[in-house]
CSV table of C-alpha atoms in Angstrom, one decimal:
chain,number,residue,atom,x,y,z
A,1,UNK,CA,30.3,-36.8,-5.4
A,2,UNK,CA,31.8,-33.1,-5.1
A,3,UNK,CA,34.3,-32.7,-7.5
A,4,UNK,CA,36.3,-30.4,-10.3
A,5,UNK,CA,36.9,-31.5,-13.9
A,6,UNK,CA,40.3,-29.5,-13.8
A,7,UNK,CA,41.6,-29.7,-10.6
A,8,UNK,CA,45.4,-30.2,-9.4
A,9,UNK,CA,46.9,-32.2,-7.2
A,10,UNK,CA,50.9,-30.8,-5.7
A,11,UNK,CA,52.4,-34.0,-4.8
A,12,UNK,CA,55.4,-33.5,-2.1
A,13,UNK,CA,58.7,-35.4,-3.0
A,14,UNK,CA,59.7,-36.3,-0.8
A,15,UNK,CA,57.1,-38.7,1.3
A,16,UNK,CA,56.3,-41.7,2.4
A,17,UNK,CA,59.0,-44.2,3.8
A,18,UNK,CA,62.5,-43.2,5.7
A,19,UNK,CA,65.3,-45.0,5.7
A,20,UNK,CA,64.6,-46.2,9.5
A,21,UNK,CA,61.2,-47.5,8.7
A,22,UNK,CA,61.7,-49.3,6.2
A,23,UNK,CA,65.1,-50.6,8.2
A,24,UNK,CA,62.0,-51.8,10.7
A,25,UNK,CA,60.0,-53.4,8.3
A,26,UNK,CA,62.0,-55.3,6.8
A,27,UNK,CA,63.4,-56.4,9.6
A,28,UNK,CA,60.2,-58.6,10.6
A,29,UNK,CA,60.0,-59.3,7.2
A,30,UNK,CA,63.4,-61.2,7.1
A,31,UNK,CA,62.7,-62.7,10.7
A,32,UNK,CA,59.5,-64.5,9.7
A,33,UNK,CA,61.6,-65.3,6.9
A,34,UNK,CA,64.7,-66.6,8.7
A,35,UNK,CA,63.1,-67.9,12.1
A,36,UNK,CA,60.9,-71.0,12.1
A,37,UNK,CA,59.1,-70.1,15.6
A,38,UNK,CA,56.9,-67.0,16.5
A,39,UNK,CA,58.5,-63.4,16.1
A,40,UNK,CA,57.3,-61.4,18.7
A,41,UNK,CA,57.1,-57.2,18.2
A,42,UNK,CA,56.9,-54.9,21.2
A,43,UNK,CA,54.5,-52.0,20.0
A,44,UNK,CA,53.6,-51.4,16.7
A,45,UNK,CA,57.0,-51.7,14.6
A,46,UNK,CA,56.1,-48.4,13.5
A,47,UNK,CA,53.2,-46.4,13.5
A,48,UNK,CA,51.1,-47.4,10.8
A,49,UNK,CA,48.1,-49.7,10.7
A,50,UNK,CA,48.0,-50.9,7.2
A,51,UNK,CA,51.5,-52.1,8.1
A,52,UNK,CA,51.2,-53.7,11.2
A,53,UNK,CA,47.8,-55.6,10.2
A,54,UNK,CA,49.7,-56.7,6.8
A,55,UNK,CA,53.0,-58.0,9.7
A,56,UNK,CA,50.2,-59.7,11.5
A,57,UNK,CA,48.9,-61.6,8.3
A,58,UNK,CA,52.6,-62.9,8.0
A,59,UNK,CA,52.9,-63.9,11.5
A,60,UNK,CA,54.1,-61.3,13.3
A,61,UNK,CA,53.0,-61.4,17.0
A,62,UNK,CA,52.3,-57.7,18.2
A,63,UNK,CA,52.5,-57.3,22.3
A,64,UNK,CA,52.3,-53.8,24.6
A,65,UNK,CA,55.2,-55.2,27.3
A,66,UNK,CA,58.2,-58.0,27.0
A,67,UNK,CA,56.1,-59.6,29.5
A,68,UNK,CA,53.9,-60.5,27.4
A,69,UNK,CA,56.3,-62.7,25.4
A,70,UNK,CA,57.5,-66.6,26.4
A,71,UNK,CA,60.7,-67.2,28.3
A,72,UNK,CA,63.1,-67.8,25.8
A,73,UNK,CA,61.5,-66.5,22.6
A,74,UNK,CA,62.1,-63.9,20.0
A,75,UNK,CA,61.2,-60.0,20.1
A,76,UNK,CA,62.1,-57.6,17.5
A,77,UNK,CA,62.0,-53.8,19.2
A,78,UNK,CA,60.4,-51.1,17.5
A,79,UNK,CA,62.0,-48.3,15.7
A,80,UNK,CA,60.9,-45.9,18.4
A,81,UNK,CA,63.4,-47.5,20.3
A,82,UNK,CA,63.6,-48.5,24.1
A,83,UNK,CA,64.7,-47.8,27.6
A,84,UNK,CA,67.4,-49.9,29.2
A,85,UNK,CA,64.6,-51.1,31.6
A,86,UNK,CA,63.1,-52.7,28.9
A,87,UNK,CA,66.4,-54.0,27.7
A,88,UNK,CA,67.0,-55.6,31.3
A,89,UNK,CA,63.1,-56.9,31.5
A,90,UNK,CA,63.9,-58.9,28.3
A,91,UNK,CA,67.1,-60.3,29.4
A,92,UNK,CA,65.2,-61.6,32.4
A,93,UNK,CA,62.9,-63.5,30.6
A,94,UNK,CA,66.1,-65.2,28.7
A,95,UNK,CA,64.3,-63.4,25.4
A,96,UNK,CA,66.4,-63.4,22.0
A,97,UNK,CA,65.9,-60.0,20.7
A,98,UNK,CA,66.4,-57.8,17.6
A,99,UNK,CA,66.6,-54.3,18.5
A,100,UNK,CA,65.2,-52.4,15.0
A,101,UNK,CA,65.6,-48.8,16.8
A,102,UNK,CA,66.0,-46.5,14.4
A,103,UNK,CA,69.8,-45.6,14.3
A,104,UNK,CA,68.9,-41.9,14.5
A,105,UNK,CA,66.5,-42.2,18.0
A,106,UNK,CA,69.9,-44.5,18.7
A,107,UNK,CA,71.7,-41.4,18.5
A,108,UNK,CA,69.9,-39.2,20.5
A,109,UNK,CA,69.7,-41.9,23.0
A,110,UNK,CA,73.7,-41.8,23.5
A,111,UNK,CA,73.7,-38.3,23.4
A,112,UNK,CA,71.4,-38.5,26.7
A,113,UNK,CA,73.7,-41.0,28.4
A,114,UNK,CA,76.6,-38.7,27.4
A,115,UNK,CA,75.1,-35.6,29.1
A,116,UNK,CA,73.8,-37.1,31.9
A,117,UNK,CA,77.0,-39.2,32.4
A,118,UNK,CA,78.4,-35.2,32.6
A,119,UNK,CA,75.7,-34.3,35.1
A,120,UNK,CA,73.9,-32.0,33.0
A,121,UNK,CA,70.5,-31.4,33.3
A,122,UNK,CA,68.8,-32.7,30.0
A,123,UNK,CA,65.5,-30.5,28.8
A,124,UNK,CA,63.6,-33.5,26.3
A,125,UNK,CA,61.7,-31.2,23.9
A,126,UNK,CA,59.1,-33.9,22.8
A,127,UNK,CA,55.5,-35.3,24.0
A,128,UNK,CA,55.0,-37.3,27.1
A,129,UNK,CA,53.9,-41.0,26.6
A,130,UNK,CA,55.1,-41.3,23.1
A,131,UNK,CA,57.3,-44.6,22.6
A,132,UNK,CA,60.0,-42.8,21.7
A,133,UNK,CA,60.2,-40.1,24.2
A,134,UNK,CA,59.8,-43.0,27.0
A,135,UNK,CA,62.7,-44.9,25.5
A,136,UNK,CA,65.3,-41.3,26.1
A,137,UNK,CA,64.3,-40.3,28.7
A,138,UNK,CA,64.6,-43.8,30.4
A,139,UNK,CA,68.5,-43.8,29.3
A,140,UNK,CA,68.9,-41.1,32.2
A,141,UNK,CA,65.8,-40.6,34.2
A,142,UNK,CA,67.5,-38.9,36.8
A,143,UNK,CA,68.5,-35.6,35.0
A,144,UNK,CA,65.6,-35.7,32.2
A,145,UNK,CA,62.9,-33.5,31.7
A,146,UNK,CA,60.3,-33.9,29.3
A,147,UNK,CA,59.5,-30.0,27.7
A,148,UNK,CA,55.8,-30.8,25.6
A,149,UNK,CA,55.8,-27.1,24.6
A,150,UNK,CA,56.3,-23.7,24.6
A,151,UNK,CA,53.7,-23.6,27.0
A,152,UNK,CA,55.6,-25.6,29.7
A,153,UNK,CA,59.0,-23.8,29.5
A,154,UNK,CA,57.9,-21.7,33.1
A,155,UNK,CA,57.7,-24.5,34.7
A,156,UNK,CA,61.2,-26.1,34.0
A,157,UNK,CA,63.6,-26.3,37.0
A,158,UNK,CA,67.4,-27.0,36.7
A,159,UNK,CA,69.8,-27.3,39.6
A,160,UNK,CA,72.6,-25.5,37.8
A,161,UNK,CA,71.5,-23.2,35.3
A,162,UNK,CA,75.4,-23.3,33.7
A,163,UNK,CA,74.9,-26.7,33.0
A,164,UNK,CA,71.7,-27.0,31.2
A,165,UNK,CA,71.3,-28.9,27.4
A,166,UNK,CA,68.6,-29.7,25.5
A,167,UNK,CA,67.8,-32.6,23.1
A,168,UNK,CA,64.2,-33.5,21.3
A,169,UNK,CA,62.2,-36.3,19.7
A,170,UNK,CA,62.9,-36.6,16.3
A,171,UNK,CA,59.3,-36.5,14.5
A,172,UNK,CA,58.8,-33.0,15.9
A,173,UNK,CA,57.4,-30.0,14.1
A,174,UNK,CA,60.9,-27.9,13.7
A,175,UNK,CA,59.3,-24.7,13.9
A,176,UNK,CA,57.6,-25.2,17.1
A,177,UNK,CA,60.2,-27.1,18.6
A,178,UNK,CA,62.6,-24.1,17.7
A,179,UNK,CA,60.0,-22.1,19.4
A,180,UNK,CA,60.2,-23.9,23.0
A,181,UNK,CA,64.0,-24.3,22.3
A,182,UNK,CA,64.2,-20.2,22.1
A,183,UNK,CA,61.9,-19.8,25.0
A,184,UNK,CA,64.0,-21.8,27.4
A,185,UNK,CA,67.1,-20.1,26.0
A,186,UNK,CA,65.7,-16.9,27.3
A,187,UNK,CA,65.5,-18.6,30.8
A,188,UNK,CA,68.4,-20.3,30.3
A,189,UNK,CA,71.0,-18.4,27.6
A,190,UNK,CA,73.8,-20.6,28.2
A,191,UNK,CA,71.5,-23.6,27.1
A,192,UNK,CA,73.9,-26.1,25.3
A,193,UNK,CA,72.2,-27.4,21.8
A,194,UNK,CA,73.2,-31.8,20.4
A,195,UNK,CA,75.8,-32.1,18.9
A,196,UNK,CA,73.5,-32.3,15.4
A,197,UNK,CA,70.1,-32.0,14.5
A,198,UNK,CA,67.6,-34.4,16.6
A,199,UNK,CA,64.9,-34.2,14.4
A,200,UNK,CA,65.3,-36.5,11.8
A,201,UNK,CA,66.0,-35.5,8.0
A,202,UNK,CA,63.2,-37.2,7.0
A,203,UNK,CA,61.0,-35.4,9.1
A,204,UNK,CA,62.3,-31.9,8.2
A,205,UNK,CA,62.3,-32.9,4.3
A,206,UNK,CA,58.4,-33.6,4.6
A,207,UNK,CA,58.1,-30.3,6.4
A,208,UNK,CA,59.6,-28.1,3.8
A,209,UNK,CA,58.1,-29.7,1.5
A,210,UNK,CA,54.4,-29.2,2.2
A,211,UNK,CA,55.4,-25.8,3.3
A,212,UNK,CA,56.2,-25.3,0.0
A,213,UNK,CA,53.2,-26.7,-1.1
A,214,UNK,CA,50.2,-25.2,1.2
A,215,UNK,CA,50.4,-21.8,0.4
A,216,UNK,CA,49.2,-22.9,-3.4
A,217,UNK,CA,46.5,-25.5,-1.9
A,218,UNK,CA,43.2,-25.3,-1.2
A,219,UNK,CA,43.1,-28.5,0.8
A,220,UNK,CA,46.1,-30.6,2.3
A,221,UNK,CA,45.9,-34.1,2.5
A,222,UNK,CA,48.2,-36.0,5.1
A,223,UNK,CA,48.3,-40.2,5.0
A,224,UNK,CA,49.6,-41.6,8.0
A,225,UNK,CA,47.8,-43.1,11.6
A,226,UNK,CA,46.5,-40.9,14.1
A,227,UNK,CA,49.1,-42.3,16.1
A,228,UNK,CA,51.8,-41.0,13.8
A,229,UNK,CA,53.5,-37.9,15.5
A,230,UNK,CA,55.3,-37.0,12.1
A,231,UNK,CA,51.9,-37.6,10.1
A,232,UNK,CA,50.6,-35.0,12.8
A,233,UNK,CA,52.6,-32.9,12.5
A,234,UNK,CA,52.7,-32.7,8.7
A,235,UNK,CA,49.2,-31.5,9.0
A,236,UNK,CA,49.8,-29.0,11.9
A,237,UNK,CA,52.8,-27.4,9.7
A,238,UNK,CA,50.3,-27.4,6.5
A,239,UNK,CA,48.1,-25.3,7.9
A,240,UNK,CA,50.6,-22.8,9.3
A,241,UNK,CA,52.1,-22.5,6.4
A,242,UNK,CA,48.8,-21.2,4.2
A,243,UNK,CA,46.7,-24.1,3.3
A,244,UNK,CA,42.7,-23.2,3.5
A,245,UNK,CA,42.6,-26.8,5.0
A,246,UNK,CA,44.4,-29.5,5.9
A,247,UNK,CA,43.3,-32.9,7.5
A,248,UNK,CA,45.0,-36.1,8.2
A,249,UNK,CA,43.4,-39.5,6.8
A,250,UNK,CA,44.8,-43.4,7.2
A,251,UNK,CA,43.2,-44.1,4.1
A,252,UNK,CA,41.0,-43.4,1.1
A,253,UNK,CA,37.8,-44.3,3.1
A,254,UNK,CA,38.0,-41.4,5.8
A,255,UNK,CA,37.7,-38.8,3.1
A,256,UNK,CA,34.7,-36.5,3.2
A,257,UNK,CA,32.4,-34.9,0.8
A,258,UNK,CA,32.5,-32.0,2.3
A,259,UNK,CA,36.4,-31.0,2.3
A,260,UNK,CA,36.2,-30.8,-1.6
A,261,UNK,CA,33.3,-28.1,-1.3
A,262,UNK,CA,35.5,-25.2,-3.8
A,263,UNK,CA,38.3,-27.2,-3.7
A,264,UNK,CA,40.9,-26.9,-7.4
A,265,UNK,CA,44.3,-27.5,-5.8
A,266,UNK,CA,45.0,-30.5,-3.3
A,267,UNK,CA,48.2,-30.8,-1.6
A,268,UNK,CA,49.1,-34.2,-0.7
A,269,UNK,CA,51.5,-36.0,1.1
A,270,UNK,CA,52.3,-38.8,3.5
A,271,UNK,CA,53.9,-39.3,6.7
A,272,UNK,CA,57.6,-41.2,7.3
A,273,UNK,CA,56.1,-44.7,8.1
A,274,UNK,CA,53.3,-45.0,4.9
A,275,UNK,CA,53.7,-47.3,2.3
A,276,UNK,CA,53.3,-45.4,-1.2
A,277,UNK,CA,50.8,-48.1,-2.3
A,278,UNK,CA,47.9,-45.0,0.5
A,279,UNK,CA,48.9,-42.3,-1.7
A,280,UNK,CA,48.5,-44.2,-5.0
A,281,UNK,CA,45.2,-45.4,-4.1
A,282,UNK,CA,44.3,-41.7,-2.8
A,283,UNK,CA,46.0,-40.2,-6.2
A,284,UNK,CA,43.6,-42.4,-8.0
A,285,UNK,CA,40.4,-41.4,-5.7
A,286,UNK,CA,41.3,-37.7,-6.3
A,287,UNK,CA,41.8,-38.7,-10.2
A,288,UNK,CA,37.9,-40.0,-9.9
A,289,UNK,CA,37.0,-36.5,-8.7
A,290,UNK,CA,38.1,-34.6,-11.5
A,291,UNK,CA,42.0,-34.0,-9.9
A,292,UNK,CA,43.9,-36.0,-12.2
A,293,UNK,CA,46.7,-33.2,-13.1
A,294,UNK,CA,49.0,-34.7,-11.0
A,295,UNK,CA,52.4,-32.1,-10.5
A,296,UNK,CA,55.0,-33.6,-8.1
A,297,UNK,CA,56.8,-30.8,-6.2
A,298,UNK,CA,60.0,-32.2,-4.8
A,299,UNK,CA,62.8,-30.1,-2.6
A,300,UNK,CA,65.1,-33.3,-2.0
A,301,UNK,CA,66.0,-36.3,-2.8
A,302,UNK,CA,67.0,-39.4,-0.1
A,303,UNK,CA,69.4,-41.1,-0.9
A,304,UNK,CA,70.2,-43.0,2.8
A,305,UNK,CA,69.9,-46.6,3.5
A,306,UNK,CA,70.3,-48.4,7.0
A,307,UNK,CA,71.8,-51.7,7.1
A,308,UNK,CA,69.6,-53.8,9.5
A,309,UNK,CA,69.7,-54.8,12.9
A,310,UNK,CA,73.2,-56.5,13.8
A,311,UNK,CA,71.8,-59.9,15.4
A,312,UNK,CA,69.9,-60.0,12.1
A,313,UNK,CA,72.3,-59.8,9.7
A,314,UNK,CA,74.7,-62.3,11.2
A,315,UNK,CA,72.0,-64.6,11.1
A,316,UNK,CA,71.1,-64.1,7.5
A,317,UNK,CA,74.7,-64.2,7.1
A,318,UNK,CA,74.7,-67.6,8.1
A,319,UNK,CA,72.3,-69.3,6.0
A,320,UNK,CA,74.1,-67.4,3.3
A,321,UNK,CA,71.1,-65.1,2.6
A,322,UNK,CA,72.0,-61.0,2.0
A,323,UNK,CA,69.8,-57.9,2.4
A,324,UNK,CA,67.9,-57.9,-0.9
A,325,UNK,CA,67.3,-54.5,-0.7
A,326,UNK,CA,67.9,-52.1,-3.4
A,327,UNK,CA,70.4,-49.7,-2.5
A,328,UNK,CA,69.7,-45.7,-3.3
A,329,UNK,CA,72.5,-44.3,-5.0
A,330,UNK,CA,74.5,-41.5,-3.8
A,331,UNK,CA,77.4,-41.5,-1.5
A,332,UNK,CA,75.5,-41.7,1.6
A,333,UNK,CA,73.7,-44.8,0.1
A,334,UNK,CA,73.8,-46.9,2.8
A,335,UNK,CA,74.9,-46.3,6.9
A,336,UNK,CA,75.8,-49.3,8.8
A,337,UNK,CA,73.6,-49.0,12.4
């Protein structure tokens, strides 16, 4: 086993779990609680695998399309959110849903409706076939484009450059999406910018802090599913910002020898829909190799909660059951969806 007696691990604070995933998960949780028939999920609730195989153990039914699920049952939506298609294929199907989108896709979302409802031509900086991407850009699929990169900004086309906007996926890198967003300013300079930040805060506080991690690392270590567009990303920003390595792993077992070849400092960190339970057993393989100097580095502290889904809570309400949760302090504690 390659290895150090001395070495250090930089622990990023913060990681792990936002507010909108663990609004998701907890929202099957309390259905297979609360509901005494199958809960049906469209996707994977989010995009993690330890999670979703441990929502299958308790029931949960996992399905690609609503028609998948009986007439008449229950569905829970992902927190990548959905298209009003969607919506209107479940309502056929006489479904009972529970839409667990996270509040701040829900925003961007409006923000689409809004602009296109103003005839604007709407440039969608994010990547083509992810969930959440699909779910905006199906809110107004007339005046949507979807922008993947810098790289596609030549081939954009608008019919009024005067009335041109831009919104983005919210699990993006903010650096390169910055990049694209200056690009197509260039072609367009009276580009309109949301009303607010797109990209989530949980996603820009894991940025800055591995960024303030990598340039001390040898190696950067990144939990989350390959699947995982902020887990991705996390390792993309890693490397631009000055670690000698960074790689992406689900879990302790897709380590490799190899990586800790000179190795004293590892950066770690996890992406926005990992349970903490990945890092502590990857804190504890790292231990075994001789990195058990454990120094967390943390540039902010989350203090946000989402309530969860509204057809949920009145039916918890109900049966006289509450949340359960434990609220984070702060006055932003907790945001009603």
């Amino acid at each position: 086993m390659v290895g150090v007696s001395t070495g250090k691990v930089l622990l990023a604070e913060p990681r792990g779990y936002c507010a909108g995933v663990d609004r998701a998960v907890v929202a099957v949780e309390r259905a297979l609680e609360h509901y005494d028939e199958t809960v049906y999920v469209r996707h994977e609730i989010v995009h993690n695998k330890l999670v979703v195989d441990r929502l299958k153990e308790k029931g949960a039914v996992f399905v690609e399309e609503v028609d998948e699920v009986p007439e008449g049952s229950l569905v829970i939506f992902s927190a990548h959110g959905i298209s009003p298609k969607v919506r209107e294929m479940a309502e056929a199907r006489n479904l009972r849903t529970i839409d667990a989108t996270c509040p701040l896709v829900t925003k961007v979302h409006k923000e689409a409706v809004r602009f296109a409802r103003q005839d604007y031509d709407i440039l969608l900086v994010g990547h083509t076939g992810h969930e959440e991407v699909e779910g905006t850009a199906g809110e107004a699929p007339d005046h949507v484009q979807i922008v993947n990169s810098p790289d596609d900004v030549g081939s954009v086309t608008v019919r009024d450059p005067e009335k041109v906007v831009w919104l983005s996926q919210t699990t993006l890198s903010v650096d390169e999406t910055m990049e694209t967003v200056d690009r197509l300013r260039e072609r367009f300079p009276t580009l309109q910018s949301p009303p607010s930040d797109d990209i989530c805060y949980a996603t820009q506080n894991r940025q800055v802090a591995i960024k303030k991690i990598a340039p001390d690392a040898d190696l950067v270590l990144v939990v989350g599913s390959p699947n995982s567009s902020n887990s991705v990303r996390l390792m993309e920003v890693a490397k631009e910002a000055g670690a000698k390595a960074s790689h992406r792993i689900d879990n302790v077992s897709e380590l490799r020898e190899e990586w800790f070849e000179g190795v004293e400092t590892v950066g770690v960190t996890s992406g926005a829909s990992v349970p903490d339970v990945l890092v502590q057993q990857l804190l504890a393989e790292l231990a075994e190799r001789g990195y058990g100097d454990v120094e967390p580095v943390r540039t902010a502290t989350e203090d946000l909660m989402f309530s969860l889904p509204r057809e949920l809570r009145q039916e918890m309400k109900n049966r006289g059951e509450t949340d359960r949760r434990s609220k984070p302090s702060g006055d932003r504690a907790t945001a009603e969806s």
